């Protein structure tokens, strides 16, 4: 075929996701090659991410209205039905007739002409039924289908937290979320940057939860924004900015960020330190170290970005005043940004706590007496959070807990942040200090 339509592009992306891919990388690559207008790019992004967010819900509807079992349907046909159903349910800008007709056309375009009638029948039957979805009465099963999350993960979250907290998290995973920016205070003030954005017709406002943080609306194509290119800000969720605030680095400190790529927290740490001191930002992969270097260069920040295995002690590293140990994790706190994580097989992440513990133990060896370390993840899995840092404190008597975020009502040395708390991503933070004796 000639130029691919936006819907055909979404179908290709969904088929790629069926074979395992990272949603953000797949989408960015497809849009870069597409030549689509901003309107079409927005449509592709909305439809693609929306289907990933609602995958189990859409599959449930197909199973109700299809004359054939879901597992016996062609994978492309299933994805076309998901596209049609998503437009019928969640995209007011698309008429019912357009959603059906375009789905039928798509079936023919991708070589599934024999299935075109079936696609038409399923979608029109759903419309005749009033587009109503009747979920099961079982509360856990309902959560999984209504908010499209694997039953296994729903049960795990309900075990770790309350049913209400789990529902709040899953509800947040399918609702629009804020975009937070970190102002590069070494180049510009928040007030001045807001003025510059307003001049471009972009709406931003001060976030009062932490310093030099802004909330932005409809900030599409940020890399093309002149203010971004000039290094006046970087995009960083509020949860990550709070992580840096809890670390509380000071000017002239030596700070090591052991799992730093793509570098956002290292950038914020350097800005908090007003560019004075030493920040070492690490990653195990060379290409990701280069991402840190490029970001620091754009922002005009002096950061030492190095390739390093966080599990192995590096004798060349200096003793540090502050260490950020933001370990690799299952990512269940960021499921609204990476919806495919809602379908993770929990067996595949069973080894993570041991890896995280090894990294934390190695990180602690770089700390000066009296120095402080923040252990953080972007997951809400207690096995990776509370259990790891509690185990560390039990086995390392020369470390003591440090109370954090007391100004927000927290009591203790650790906190689990839910999207409902500050409107940001889910996150875990714990802080410890090395005894000076």
PDB file of N, CA and C in Angstrom, residues 345-412:
ATOM      1  N   UNK A 345       3.683 -10.774  34.010  1.00  0.00           N
ATOM      2  CA  UNK A 345       3.671 -12.062  34.703  1.00  0.00           C
ATOM      3  C   UNK A 345       4.547 -11.911  35.945  1.00  0.00           C
ATOM      4  N   UNK A 346       3.960 -12.015  37.129  1.00  0.00           N
ATOM      5  CA  UNK A 346       4.715 -11.754  38.355  1.00  0.00           C
ATOM      6  C   UNK A 346       5.895 -12.705  38.553  1.00  0.00           C
ATOM      7  N   UNK A 347       5.858 -13.858  37.903  1.00  0.00           N
ATOM      8  CA  UNK A 347       7.006 -14.771  37.998  1.00  0.00           C
ATOM      9  C   UNK A 347       8.256 -14.150  37.386  1.00  0.00           C
ATOM     10  N   UNK A 348       8.071 -13.285  36.392  1.00  0.00           N
ATOM     11  CA  UNK A 348       9.228 -12.697  35.705  1.00  0.00           C
ATOM     12  C   UNK A 348       9.930 -11.639  36.535  1.00  0.00           C
ATOM     13  N   UNK A 349       9.308 -11.199  37.632  1.00  0.00           N
ATOM     14  CA  UNK A 349       9.934 -10.167  38.465  1.00  0.00           C
ATOM     15  C   UNK A 349      10.327 -10.696  39.840  1.00  0.00           C
ATOM     16  N   UNK A 350      10.241 -12.017  40.020  1.00  0.00           N
ATOM     17  CA  UNK A 350      10.470 -12.602  41.348  1.00  0.00           C
ATOM     18  C   UNK A 350      11.906 -12.414  41.835  1.00  0.00           C
ATOM     19  N   UNK A 351      12.850 -12.274  40.913  1.00  0.00           N
ATOM     20  CA  UNK A 351      14.261 -12.124  41.293  1.00  0.00           C
ATOM     21  C   UNK A 351      14.656 -10.676  41.574  1.00  0.00           C
ATOM     22  N   UNK A 352      13.774  -9.738  41.254  1.00  0.00           N
ATOM     23  CA  UNK A 352      14.133  -8.328  41.405  1.00  0.00           C
ATOM     24  C   UNK A 352      14.535  -7.931  42.831  1.00  0.00           C
ATOM     25  N   UNK A 353      13.811  -8.351  43.862  1.00  0.00           N
ATOM     26  CA  UNK A 353      14.203  -7.920  45.212  1.00  0.00           C
ATOM     27  C   UNK A 353      15.638  -8.286  45.589  1.00  0.00           C
ATOM     28  N   UNK A 354      16.105  -9.432  45.132  1.00  0.00           N
ATOM     29  CA  UNK A 354      17.484  -9.827  45.450  1.00  0.00           C
ATOM     30  C   UNK A 354      18.482  -8.943  44.714  1.00  0.00           C
ATOM     31  N   UNK A 355      18.184  -8.629  43.453  1.00  0.00           N
ATOM     32  CA  UNK A 355      19.036  -7.713  42.687  1.00  0.00           C
ATOM     33  C   UNK A 355      19.054  -6.338  43.347  1.00  0.00           C
ATOM     34  N   UNK A 356      17.887  -5.862  43.746  1.00  0.00           N
ATOM     35  CA  UNK A 356      17.778  -4.546  44.387  1.00  0.00           C
ATOM     36  C   UNK A 356      18.550  -4.511  45.708  1.00  0.00           C
ATOM     37  N   UNK A 357      18.468  -5.591  46.461  1.00  0.00           N
ATOM     38  CA  UNK A 357      19.193  -5.655  47.727  1.00  0.00           C
ATOM     39  C   UNK A 357      20.702  -5.620  47.491  1.00  0.00           C
ATOM     40  N   UNK A 358      21.176  -6.347  46.478  1.00  0.00           N
ATOM     41  CA  UNK A 358      22.613  -6.344  46.147  1.00  0.00           C
ATOM     42  C   UNK A 358      23.078  -4.935  45.778  1.00  0.00           C
ATOM     43  N   UNK A 359      22.264  -4.224  44.999  1.00  0.00           N
ATOM     44  CA  UNK A 359      22.626  -2.855  44.605  1.00  0.00           C
ATOM     45  C   UNK A 359      22.665  -1.952  45.832  1.00  0.00           C
ATOM     46  N   UNK A 360      21.677  -2.087  46.716  1.00  0.00           N
ATOM     47  CA  UNK A 360      21.636  -1.264  47.929  1.00  0.00           C
ATOM     48  C   UNK A 360      22.857  -1.538  48.805  1.00  0.00           C
ATOM     49  N   UNK A 361      23.228  -2.781  48.966  1.00  0.00           N
ATOM     50  CA  UNK A 361      24.404  -3.125  49.778  1.00  0.00           C
ATOM     51  C   UNK A 361      25.673  -2.522  49.181  1.00  0.00           C
ATOM     52  N   UNK A 362      25.819  -2.625  47.870  1.00  0.00           N
ATOM     53  CA  UNK A 362      27.003  -2.046  47.212  1.00  0.00           C
ATOM     54  C   UNK A 362      26.996  -0.530  47.347  1.00  0.00           C
ATOM     55  N   UNK A 363      25.834   0.085  47.139  1.00  0.00           N
ATOM     56  CA  UNK A 363      25.721   1.545  47.236  1.00  0.00           C
ATOM     57  C   UNK A 363      26.150   2.043  48.619  1.00  0.00           C
ATOM     58  N   UNK A 364      25.779   1.306  49.649  1.00  0.00           N
ATOM     59  CA  UNK A 364      26.064   1.743  51.014  1.00  0.00           C
ATOM     60  C   UNK A 364      27.552   1.839  51.296  1.00  0.00           C
ATOM     61  N   UNK A 365      28.355   1.080  50.563  1.00  0.00           N
ATOM     62  CA  UNK A 365      29.806   1.073  50.786  1.00  0.00           C
ATOM     63  C   UNK A 365      30.484   2.362  50.318  1.00  0.00           C
ATOM     64  N   UNK A 366      29.796   3.142  49.488  1.00  0.00           N
ATOM     65  CA  UNK A 366      30.378   4.400  49.004  1.00  0.00           C
ATOM     66  C   UNK A 366      30.105   5.563  49.967  1.00  0.00           C
ATOM     67  N   UNK A 367      29.297   5.333  50.975  1.00  0.00           N
ATOM     68  CA  UNK A 367      28.816   6.437  51.799  1.00  0.00           C
ATOM     69  C   UNK A 367      29.801   6.803  52.912  1.00  0.00           C
ATOM     70  N   UNK A 368      30.026   8.099  53.069  1.00  0.00           N
ATOM     71  CA  UNK A 368      30.840   8.600  54.178  1.00  0.00           C
ATOM     72  C   UNK A 368      30.104   8.377  55.500  1.00  0.00           C
ATOM     73  N   UNK A 369      30.826   8.267  56.632  1.00  0.00           N
ATOM     74  CA  UNK A 369      30.149   8.281  57.928  1.00  0.00           C
ATOM     75  C   UNK A 369      29.342   9.575  58.065  1.00  0.00           C
ATOM     76  N   UNK A 370      28.089   9.453  58.455  1.00  0.00           N
ATOM     77  CA  UNK A 370      27.208  10.611  58.524  1.00  0.00           C
ATOM     78  C   UNK A 370      26.518  10.914  57.210  1.00  0.00           C
ATOM     79  N   UNK A 371      26.921  10.231  56.139  1.00  0.00           N
ATOM     80  CA  UNK A 371      26.295  10.426  54.837  1.00  0.00           C
ATOM     81  C   UNK A 371      24.934   9.769  54.765  1.00  0.00           C
ATOM     82  N   UNK A 372      24.126  10.194  53.789  1.00  0.00           N
ATOM     83  CA  UNK A 372      22.747   9.715  53.689  1.00  0.00           C
ATOM     84  C   UNK A 372      22.464   9.097  52.325  1.00  0.00           C
ATOM     85  N   UNK A 373      21.586   8.104  52.328  1.00  0.00           N
ATOM     86  CA  UNK A 373      21.242   7.368  51.112  1.00  0.00           C
ATOM     87  C   UNK A 373      19.727   7.292  50.983  1.00  0.00           C
ATOM     88  N   UNK A 374      19.236   7.534  49.780  1.00  0.00           N
ATOM     89  CA  UNK A 374      17.823   7.350  49.468  1.00  0.00           C
ATOM     90  C   UNK A 374      17.680   6.127  48.578  1.00  0.00           C
ATOM     91  N   UNK A 375      16.833   5.195  49.025  1.00  0.00           N
ATOM     92  CA  UNK A 375      16.479   4.026  48.236  1.00  0.00           C
ATOM     93  C   UNK A 375      15.096   4.287  47.643  1.00  0.00           C
ATOM     94  N   UNK A 376      14.974   4.167  46.326  1.00  0.00           N
ATOM     95  CA  UNK A 376      13.698   4.497  45.691  1.00  0.00           C
ATOM     96  C   UNK A 376      13.384   3.557  44.536  1.00  0.00           C
ATOM     97  N   UNK A 377      12.091   3.432  44.265  1.00  0.00           N
ATOM     98  CA  UNK A 377      11.612   2.689  43.102  1.00  0.00           C
ATOM     99  C   UNK A 377      10.368   3.382  42.560  1.00  0.00           C
ATOM    100  N   UNK A 378      10.009   3.043  41.327  1.00  0.00           N
ATOM    101  CA  UNK A 378       8.736   3.523  40.770  1.00  0.00           C
ATOM    102  C   UNK A 378       7.732   2.390  40.715  1.00  0.00           C
ATOM    103  N   UNK A 379       7.805   1.504  41.718  1.00  0.00           N
ATOM    104  CA  UNK A 379       6.831   0.427  41.818  1.00  0.00           C
ATOM    105  C   UNK A 379       6.095   0.533  43.144  1.00  0.00           C
ATOM    106  N   UNK A 380       4.975  -0.197  43.262  1.00  0.00           N
ATOM    107  CA  UNK A 380       4.211  -0.237  44.507  1.00  0.00           C
ATOM    108  C   UNK A 380       4.155  -1.662  45.046  1.00  0.00           C
ATOM    109  N   UNK A 381       5.173  -2.439  44.737  1.00  0.00           N
ATOM    110  CA  UNK A 381       5.299  -3.816  45.179  1.00  0.00           C
ATOM    111  C   UNK A 381       6.113  -3.840  46.471  1.00  0.00           C
ATOM    112  N   UNK A 382       5.489  -4.192  47.586  1.00  0.00           N
ATOM    113  CA  UNK A 382       6.187  -4.157  48.878  1.00  0.00           C
ATOM    114  C   UNK A 382       7.414  -5.060  48.904  1.00  0.00           C
ATOM    115  N   UNK A 383       7.409  -6.139  48.128  1.00  0.00           N
ATOM    116  CA  UNK A 383       8.572  -7.023  48.086  1.00  0.00           C
ATOM    117  C   UNK A 383       9.810  -6.288  47.597  1.00  0.00           C
ATOM    118  N   UNK A 384       9.606  -5.303  46.718  1.00  0.00           N
ATOM    119  CA  UNK A 384      10.718  -4.537  46.161  1.00  0.00           C
ATOM    120  C   UNK A 384      11.004  -3.265  46.954  1.00  0.00           C
ATOM    121  N   UNK A 385      10.098  -2.907  47.840  1.00  0.00           N
ATOM    122  CA  UNK A 385      10.194  -1.625  48.540  1.00  0.00           C
ATOM    123  C   UNK A 385      10.498  -1.800  50.024  1.00  0.00           C
ATOM    124  N   UNK A 386       9.454  -1.852  50.833  1.00  0.00           N
ATOM    125  CA  UNK A 386       9.618  -1.984  52.283  1.00  0.00           C
ATOM    126  C   UNK A 386      10.507  -3.165  52.657  1.00  0.00           C
ATOM    127  N   UNK A 387      10.259  -4.308  52.027  1.00  0.00           N
ATOM    128  CA  UNK A 387      10.983  -5.513  52.420  1.00  0.00           C
ATOM    129  C   UNK A 387      12.478  -5.408  52.161  1.00  0.00           C
ATOM    130  N   UNK A 388      12.865  -4.720  51.084  1.00  0.00           N
ATOM    131  CA  UNK A 388      14.288  -4.586  50.755  1.00  0.00           C
ATOM    132  C   UNK A 388      15.000  -3.671  51.747  1.00  0.00           C
ATOM    133  N   UNK A 389      14.440  -2.493  51.997  1.00  0.00           N
ATOM    134  CA  UNK A 389      15.136  -1.554  52.877  1.00  0.00           C
ATOM    135  C   UNK A 389      15.044  -1.984  54.347  1.00  0.00           C
ATOM    136  N   UNK A 390      13.944  -2.626  54.725  1.00  0.00           N
ATOM    137  CA  UNK A 390      13.844  -3.155  56.090  1.00  0.00           C
ATOM    138  C   UNK A 390      14.875  -4.260  56.332  1.00  0.00           C
ATOM    139  N   UNK A 391      15.029  -5.104  55.346  1.00  0.00           N
ATOM    140  CA  UNK A 391      16.042  -6.166  55.453  1.00  0.00           C
ATOM    141  C   UNK A 391      17.435  -5.551  55.593  1.00  0.00           C
ATOM    142  N   UNK A 392      17.697  -4.511  54.800  1.00  0.00           N
ATOM    143  CA  UNK A 392      19.015  -3.872  54.865  1.00  0.00           C
ATOM    144  C   UNK A 392      19.287  -3.322  56.264  1.00  0.00           C
ATOM    145  N   UNK A 393      18.323  -2.637  56.835  1.00  0.00           N
ATOM    146  CA  UNK A 393      18.511  -2.074  58.179  1.00  0.00           C
ATOM    147  C   UNK A 393      18.687  -3.163  59.226  1.00  0.00           C
ATOM    148  N   UNK A 394      18.003  -4.275  59.076  1.00  0.00           N
ATOM    149  CA  UNK A 394      18.134  -5.383  60.022  1.00  0.00           C
ATOM    150  C   UNK A 394      19.512  -6.023  59.956  1.00  0.00           C
ATOM    151  N   UNK A 395      20.121  -5.976  58.759  1.00  0.00           N
ATOM    152  CA  UNK A 395      21.402  -6.659  58.572  1.00  0.00           C
ATOM    153  C   UNK A 395      22.605  -5.713  58.599  1.00  0.00           C
ATOM    154  N   UNK A 396      22.352  -4.397  58.718  1.00  0.00           N
ATOM    155  CA  UNK A 396      23.438  -3.402  58.750  1.00  0.00           C
ATOM    156  C   UNK A 396      23.177  -2.450  59.921  1.00  0.00           C
ATOM    157  N   UNK A 397      23.685  -2.818  61.061  1.00  0.00           N
ATOM    158  CA  UNK A 397      23.385  -2.072  62.287  1.00  0.00           C
ATOM    159  C   UNK A 397      24.074  -0.712  62.341  1.00  0.00           C
ATOM    160  N   UNK A 398      25.000  -0.450  61.410  1.00  0.00           N
ATOM    161  CA  UNK A 398      25.666   0.861  61.377  1.00  0.00           C
ATOM    162  C   UNK A 398      24.897   1.874  60.531  1.00  0.00           C
ATOM    163  N   UNK A 399      23.675   1.527  60.145  1.00  0.00           N
ATOM    164  CA  UNK A 399      22.805   2.453  59.416  1.00  0.00           C
ATOM    165  C   UNK A 399      21.536   2.684  60.228  1.00  0.00           C
ATOM    166  N   UNK A 400      21.066   3.918  60.209  1.00  0.00           N
ATOM    167  CA  UNK A 400      19.874   4.275  60.962  1.00  0.00           C
ATOM    168  C   UNK A 400      18.843   4.924  60.038  1.00  0.00           C
ATOM    169  N   UNK A 401      17.552   4.760  60.331  1.00  0.00           N
ATOM    170  CA  UNK A 401      16.515   5.387  59.497  1.00  0.00           C
ATOM    171  C   UNK A 401      16.444   6.893  59.728  1.00  0.00           C
ATOM    172  N   UNK A 402      16.056   7.625  58.666  1.00  0.00           N
ATOM    173  CA  UNK A 402      15.911   9.077  58.729  1.00  0.00           C
ATOM    174  C   UNK A 402      14.486   9.427  58.317  1.00  0.00           C
ATOM    175  N   UNK A 403      13.751  10.110  59.180  1.00  0.00           N
ATOM    176  CA  UNK A 403      12.375  10.489  58.848  1.00  0.00           C
ATOM    177  C   UNK A 403      12.335  11.420  57.636  1.00  0.00           C
ATOM    178  N   UNK A 404      11.339  11.209  56.787  1.00  0.00           N
ATOM    179  CA  UNK A 404      11.236  11.993  55.546  1.00  0.00           C
ATOM    180  C   UNK A 404       9.815  12.508  55.347  1.00  0.00           C
ATOM    181  N   UNK A 405       9.714  13.594  54.583  1.00  0.00           N
ATOM    182  CA  UNK A 405       8.448  14.177  54.126  1.00  0.00           C
ATOM    183  C   UNK A 405       7.466  14.419  55.275  1.00  0.00           C
ATOM    184  N   UNK A 406       8.008  14.827  56.398  1.00  0.00           N
ATOM    185  CA  UNK A 406       7.156  15.122  57.552  1.00  0.00           C
ATOM    186  C   UNK A 406       6.234  16.301  57.276  1.00  0.00           C
ATOM    187  N   UNK A 407       6.691  17.230  56.413  1.00  0.00           N
ATOM    188  CA  UNK A 407       5.871  18.389  56.078  1.00  0.00           C
ATOM    189  C   UNK A 407       4.610  18.002  55.300  1.00  0.00           C
ATOM    190  N   UNK A 408       4.595  16.773  54.771  1.00  0.00           N
ATOM    191  CA  UNK A 408       3.414  16.279  54.047  1.00  0.00           C
ATOM    192  C   UNK A 408       2.605  15.309  54.906  1.00  0.00           C
ATOM    193  N   UNK A 409       2.933  15.228  56.182  1.00  0.00           N
ATOM    194  CA  UNK A 409       2.184  14.364  57.090  1.00  0.00           C
ATOM    195  C   UNK A 409       2.723  12.959  57.207  1.00  0.00           C
ATOM    196  N   UNK A 410       3.865  12.670  56.577  1.00  0.00           N
ATOM    197  CA  UNK A 410       4.425  11.327  56.674  1.00  0.00           C
ATOM    198  C   UNK A 410       5.102  11.122  58.026  1.00  0.00           C
ATOM    199  N   UNK A 411       4.993   9.919  58.535  1.00  0.00           N
ATOM    200  CA  UNK A 411       5.652   9.572  59.791  1.00  0.00           C
ATOM    201  C   UNK A 411       6.549   8.372  59.537  1.00  0.00           C
ATOM    202  N   UNK A 412       7.854   8.579  59.667  1.00  0.00           N
ATOM    203  CA  UNK A 412       8.775   7.481  59.458  1.00  0.00           C
ATOM    204  C   UNK A 412       9.780   7.753  58.359  1.00  0.00           C
TER     205      UNK A 412
END
